[in-house]
Short mmCIF file of C-alpha atoms in Angstrom, two decimals:
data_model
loop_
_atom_site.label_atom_id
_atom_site.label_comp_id
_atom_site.label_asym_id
_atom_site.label_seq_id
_atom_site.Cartn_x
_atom_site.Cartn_y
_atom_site.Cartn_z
CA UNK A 15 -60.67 70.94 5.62
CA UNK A 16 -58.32 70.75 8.07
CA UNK A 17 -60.80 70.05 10.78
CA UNK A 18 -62.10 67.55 8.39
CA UNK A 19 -59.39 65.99 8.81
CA UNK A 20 -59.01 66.06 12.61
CA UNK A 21 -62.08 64.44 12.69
CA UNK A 22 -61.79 61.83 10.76
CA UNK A 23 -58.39 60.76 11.80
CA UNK A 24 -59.87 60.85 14.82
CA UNK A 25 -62.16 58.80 14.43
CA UNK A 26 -60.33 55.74 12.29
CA UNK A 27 -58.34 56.12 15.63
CA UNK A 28 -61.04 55.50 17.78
CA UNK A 29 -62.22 51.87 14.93
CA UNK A 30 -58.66 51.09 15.20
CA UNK A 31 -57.82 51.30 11.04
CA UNK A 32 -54.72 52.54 9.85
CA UNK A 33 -54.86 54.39 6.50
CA UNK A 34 -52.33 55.93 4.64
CA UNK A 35 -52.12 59.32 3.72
CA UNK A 36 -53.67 58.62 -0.10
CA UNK A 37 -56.30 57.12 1.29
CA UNK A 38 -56.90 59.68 3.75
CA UNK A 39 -57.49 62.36 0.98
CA UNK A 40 -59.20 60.08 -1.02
CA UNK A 41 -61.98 59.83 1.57
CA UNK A 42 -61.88 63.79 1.98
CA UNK A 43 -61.90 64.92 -1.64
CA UNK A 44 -65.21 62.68 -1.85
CA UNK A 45 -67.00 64.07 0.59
CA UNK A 46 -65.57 67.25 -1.15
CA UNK A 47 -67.44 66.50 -3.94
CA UNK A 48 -70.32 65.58 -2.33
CA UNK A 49 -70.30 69.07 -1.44
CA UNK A 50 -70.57 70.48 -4.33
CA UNK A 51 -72.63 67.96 -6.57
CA UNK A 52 -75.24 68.73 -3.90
CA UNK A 53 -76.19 71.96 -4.55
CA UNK A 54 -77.46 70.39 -7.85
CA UNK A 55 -78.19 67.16 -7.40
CA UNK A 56 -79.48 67.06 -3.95
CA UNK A 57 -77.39 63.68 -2.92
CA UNK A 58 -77.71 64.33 1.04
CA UNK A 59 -79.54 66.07 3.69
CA UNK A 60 -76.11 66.56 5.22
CA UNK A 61 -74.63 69.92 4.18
CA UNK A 62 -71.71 70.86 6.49
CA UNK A 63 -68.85 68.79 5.38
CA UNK A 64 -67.30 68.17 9.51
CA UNK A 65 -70.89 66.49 9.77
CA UNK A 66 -70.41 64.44 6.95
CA UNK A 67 -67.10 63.55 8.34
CA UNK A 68 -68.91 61.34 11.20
CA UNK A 69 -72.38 60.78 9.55
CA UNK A 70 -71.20 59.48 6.05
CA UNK A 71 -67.14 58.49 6.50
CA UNK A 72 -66.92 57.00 9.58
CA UNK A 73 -70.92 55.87 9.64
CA UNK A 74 -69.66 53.31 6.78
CA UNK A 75 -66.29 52.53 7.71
CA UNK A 76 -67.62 51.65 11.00
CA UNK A 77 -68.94 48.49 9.39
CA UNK A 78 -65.69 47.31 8.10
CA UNK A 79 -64.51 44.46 10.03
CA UNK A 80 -68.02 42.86 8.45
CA UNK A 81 -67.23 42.95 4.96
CA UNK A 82 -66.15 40.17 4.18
CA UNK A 83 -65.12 38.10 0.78
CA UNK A 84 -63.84 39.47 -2.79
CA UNK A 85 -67.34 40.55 -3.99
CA UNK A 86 -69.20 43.78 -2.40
CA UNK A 87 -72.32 44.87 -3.99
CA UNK A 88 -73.80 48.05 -2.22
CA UNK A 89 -77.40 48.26 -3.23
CA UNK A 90 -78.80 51.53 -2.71
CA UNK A 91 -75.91 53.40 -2.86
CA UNK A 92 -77.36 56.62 -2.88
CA UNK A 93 -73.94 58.94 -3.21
CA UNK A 94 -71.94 56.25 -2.95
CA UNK A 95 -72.34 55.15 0.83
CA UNK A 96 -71.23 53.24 2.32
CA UNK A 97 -69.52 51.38 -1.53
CA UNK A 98 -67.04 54.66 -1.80
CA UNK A 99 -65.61 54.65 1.66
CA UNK A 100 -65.38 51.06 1.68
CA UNK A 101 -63.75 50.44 -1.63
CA UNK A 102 -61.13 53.54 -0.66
CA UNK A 103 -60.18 51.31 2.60
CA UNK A 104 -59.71 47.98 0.58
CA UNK A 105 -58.73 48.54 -2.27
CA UNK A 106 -58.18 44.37 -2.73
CA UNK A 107 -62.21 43.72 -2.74
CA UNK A 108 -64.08 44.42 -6.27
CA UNK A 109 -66.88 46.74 -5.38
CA UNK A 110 -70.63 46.97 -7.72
CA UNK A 111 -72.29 50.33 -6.37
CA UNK A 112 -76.42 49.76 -7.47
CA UNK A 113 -79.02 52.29 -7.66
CA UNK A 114 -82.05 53.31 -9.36
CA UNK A 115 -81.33 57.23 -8.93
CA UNK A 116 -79.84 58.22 -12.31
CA UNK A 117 -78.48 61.46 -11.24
CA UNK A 118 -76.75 59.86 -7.98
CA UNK A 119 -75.27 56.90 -10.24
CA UNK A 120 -73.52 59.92 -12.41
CA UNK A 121 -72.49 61.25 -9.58
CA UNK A 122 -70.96 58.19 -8.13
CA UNK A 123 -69.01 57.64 -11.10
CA UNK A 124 -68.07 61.13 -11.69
CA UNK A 125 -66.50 60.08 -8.10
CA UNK A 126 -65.36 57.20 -8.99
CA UNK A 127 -63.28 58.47 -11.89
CA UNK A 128 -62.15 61.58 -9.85
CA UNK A 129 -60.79 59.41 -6.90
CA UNK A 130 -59.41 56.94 -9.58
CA UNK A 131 -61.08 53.40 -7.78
CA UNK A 132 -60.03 50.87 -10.00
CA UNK A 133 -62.13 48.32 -7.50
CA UNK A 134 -65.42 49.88 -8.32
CA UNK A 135 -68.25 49.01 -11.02
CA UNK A 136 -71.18 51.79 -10.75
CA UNK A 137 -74.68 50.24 -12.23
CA UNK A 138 -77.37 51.92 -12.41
CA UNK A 139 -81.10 50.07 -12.09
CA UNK A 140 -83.11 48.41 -9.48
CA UNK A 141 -82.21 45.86 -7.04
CA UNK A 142 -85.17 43.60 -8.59
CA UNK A 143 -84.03 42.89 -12.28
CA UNK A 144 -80.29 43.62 -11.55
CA UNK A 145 -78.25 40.76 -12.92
CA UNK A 146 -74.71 39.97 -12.78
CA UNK A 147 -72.11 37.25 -14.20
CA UNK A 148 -71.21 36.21 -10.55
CA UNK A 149 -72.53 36.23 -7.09
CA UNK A 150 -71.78 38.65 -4.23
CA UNK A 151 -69.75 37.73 -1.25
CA UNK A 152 -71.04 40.28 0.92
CA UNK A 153 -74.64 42.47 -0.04
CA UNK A 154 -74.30 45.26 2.12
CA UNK A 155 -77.42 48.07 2.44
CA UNK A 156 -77.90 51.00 4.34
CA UNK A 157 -81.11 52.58 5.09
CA UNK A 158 -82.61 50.70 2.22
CA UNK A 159 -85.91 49.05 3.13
CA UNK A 160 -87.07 46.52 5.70
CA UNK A 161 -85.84 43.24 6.38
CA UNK A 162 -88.30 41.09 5.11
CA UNK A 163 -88.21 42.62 1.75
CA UNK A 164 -84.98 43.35 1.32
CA UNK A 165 -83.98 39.12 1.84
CA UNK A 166 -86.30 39.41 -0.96
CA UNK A 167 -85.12 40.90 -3.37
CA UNK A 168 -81.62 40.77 -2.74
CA UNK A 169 -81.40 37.07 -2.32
CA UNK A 170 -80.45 36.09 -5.86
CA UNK A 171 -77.47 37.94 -5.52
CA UNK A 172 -75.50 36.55 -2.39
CA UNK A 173 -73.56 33.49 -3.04
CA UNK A 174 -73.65 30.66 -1.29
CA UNK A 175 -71.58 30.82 2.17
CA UNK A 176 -71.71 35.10 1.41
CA UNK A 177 -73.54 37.46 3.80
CA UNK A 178 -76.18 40.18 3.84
CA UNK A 179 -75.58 43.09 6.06
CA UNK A 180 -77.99 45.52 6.66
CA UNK A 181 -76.92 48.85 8.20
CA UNK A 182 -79.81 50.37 10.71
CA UNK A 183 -80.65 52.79 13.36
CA UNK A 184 -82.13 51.39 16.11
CA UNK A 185 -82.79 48.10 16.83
CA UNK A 186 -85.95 46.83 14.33
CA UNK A 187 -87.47 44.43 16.35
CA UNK A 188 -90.66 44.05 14.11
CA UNK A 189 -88.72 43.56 10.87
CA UNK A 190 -86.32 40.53 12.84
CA UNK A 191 -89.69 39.05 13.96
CA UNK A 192 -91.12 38.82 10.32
CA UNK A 193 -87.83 36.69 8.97
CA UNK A 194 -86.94 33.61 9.08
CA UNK A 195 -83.38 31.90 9.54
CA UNK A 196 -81.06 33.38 12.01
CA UNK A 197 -79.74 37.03 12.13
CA UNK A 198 -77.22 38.65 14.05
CA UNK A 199 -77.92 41.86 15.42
CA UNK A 200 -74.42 44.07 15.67
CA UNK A 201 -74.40 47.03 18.19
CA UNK A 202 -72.30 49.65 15.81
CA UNK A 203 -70.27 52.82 17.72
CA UNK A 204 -69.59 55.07 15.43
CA UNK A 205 -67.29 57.96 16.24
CA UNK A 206 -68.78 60.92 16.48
CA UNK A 207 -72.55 59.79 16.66
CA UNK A 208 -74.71 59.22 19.78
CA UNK A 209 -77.98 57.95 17.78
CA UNK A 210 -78.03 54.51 17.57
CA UNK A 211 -76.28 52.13 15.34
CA UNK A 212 -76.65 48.28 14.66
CA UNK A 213 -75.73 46.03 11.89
CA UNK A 214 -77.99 43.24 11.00
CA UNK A 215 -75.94 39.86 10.18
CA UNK A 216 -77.47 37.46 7.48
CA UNK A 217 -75.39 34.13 6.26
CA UNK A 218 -76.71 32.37 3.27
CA UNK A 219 -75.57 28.52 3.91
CA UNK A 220 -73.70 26.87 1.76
CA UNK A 221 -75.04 25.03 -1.05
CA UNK A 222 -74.09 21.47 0.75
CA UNK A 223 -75.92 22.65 3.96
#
């Protein structure tokens, strides 16, 4: 673990964010426990903890300065990424981690509970029929779906003035062509990483607009 953690400070070096020491082994005892809940619950591809140092940790904290508001829904959230790392880093943002996967949404808050996140609501269900009692400032998704689809059925859930973020690979120039309105396409470095990274920028206008 202590290269673990060579790594990643390394790396929150290299985006410029200062964490404290709590939240430092926060972040580490999760992907700890992704480590084990994996062997039954098959929650990553990844299985070599240093790896998921770069690909999961610093992957979604790399997408940080974006993330903007009070209310983060992550839909998707798969084992908790990028909703975990990001609700471990601001702990002043209310987080709503969404997925359909049963067994990941018990593992997410089996997580949750462990790494005692008072900022975090796990729900489990699909994007589609998900309803809450307020709107999201920022919708954030990574390796979801495509574009088009996922405006779709994420839309009733941003607030007006909020954002969607959509975390990719490489650049999808197909999906931008098949939306309308204006996106934002992000290069993303992420430490550790050569593959290609980009963050795709939506606004919702505001309701006077």
């Amino acid at each position: 673990m202590d290269t673990c953690r060579k790594r990643l400070q390394a790396g929150l070096d290299e985006l410029n964010l200062t964490l404290s020491d709590e939240q430092t082994d926060r972040l580490l005892r999760f992907i700890g426990l992704i480590d084990k809940w994996n062997k039954a619950f098959n929650l990553t591809s990844i299985r070599d903890q240093e790896a998921m140092v770069s690909l999961h940790l610093l992957d979604s904290l790399a997408v940080l300065p974006y993330v903007t508001g009070q209310t983060v829904i992550d839909i998707g959230t798969g084992a908790g990424l990028p909703g975990i790392p990001l609700a471990v880093c601001r702990p002043d943002k209310t987080f709503t981690l969404l997925d359909s996967n049963s067994k990941k949404t018990r593992f997410v808050q089996q997580a949750v509970l462990e790494l005692k996140l008072a900022n975090v609501q796990v729900c489990h269900g699909r994007v589609e029929g998900f309803s809450s009692e307020h709107l999201f400032d920022t919708v954030i998704t990574r390796a979801f779906t495509n574009l088009p689809d996922m405006l779709k059925m994420t839309g009733h859930l941003i607030a007006p003035g909020g954002v969607l973020l959509a975390m990719k690979g490489q650049y999808p120039e197909q999906e931008l062509q098949q939306i309308e309105g204006n996106a934002t396409v992000i290069p993303i470095r992420v430490p550790g990483i050569e593959a290609q990274r980009c963050l795709i920028q939506i606004n919702k206008p505001t309701q006077r607009e």
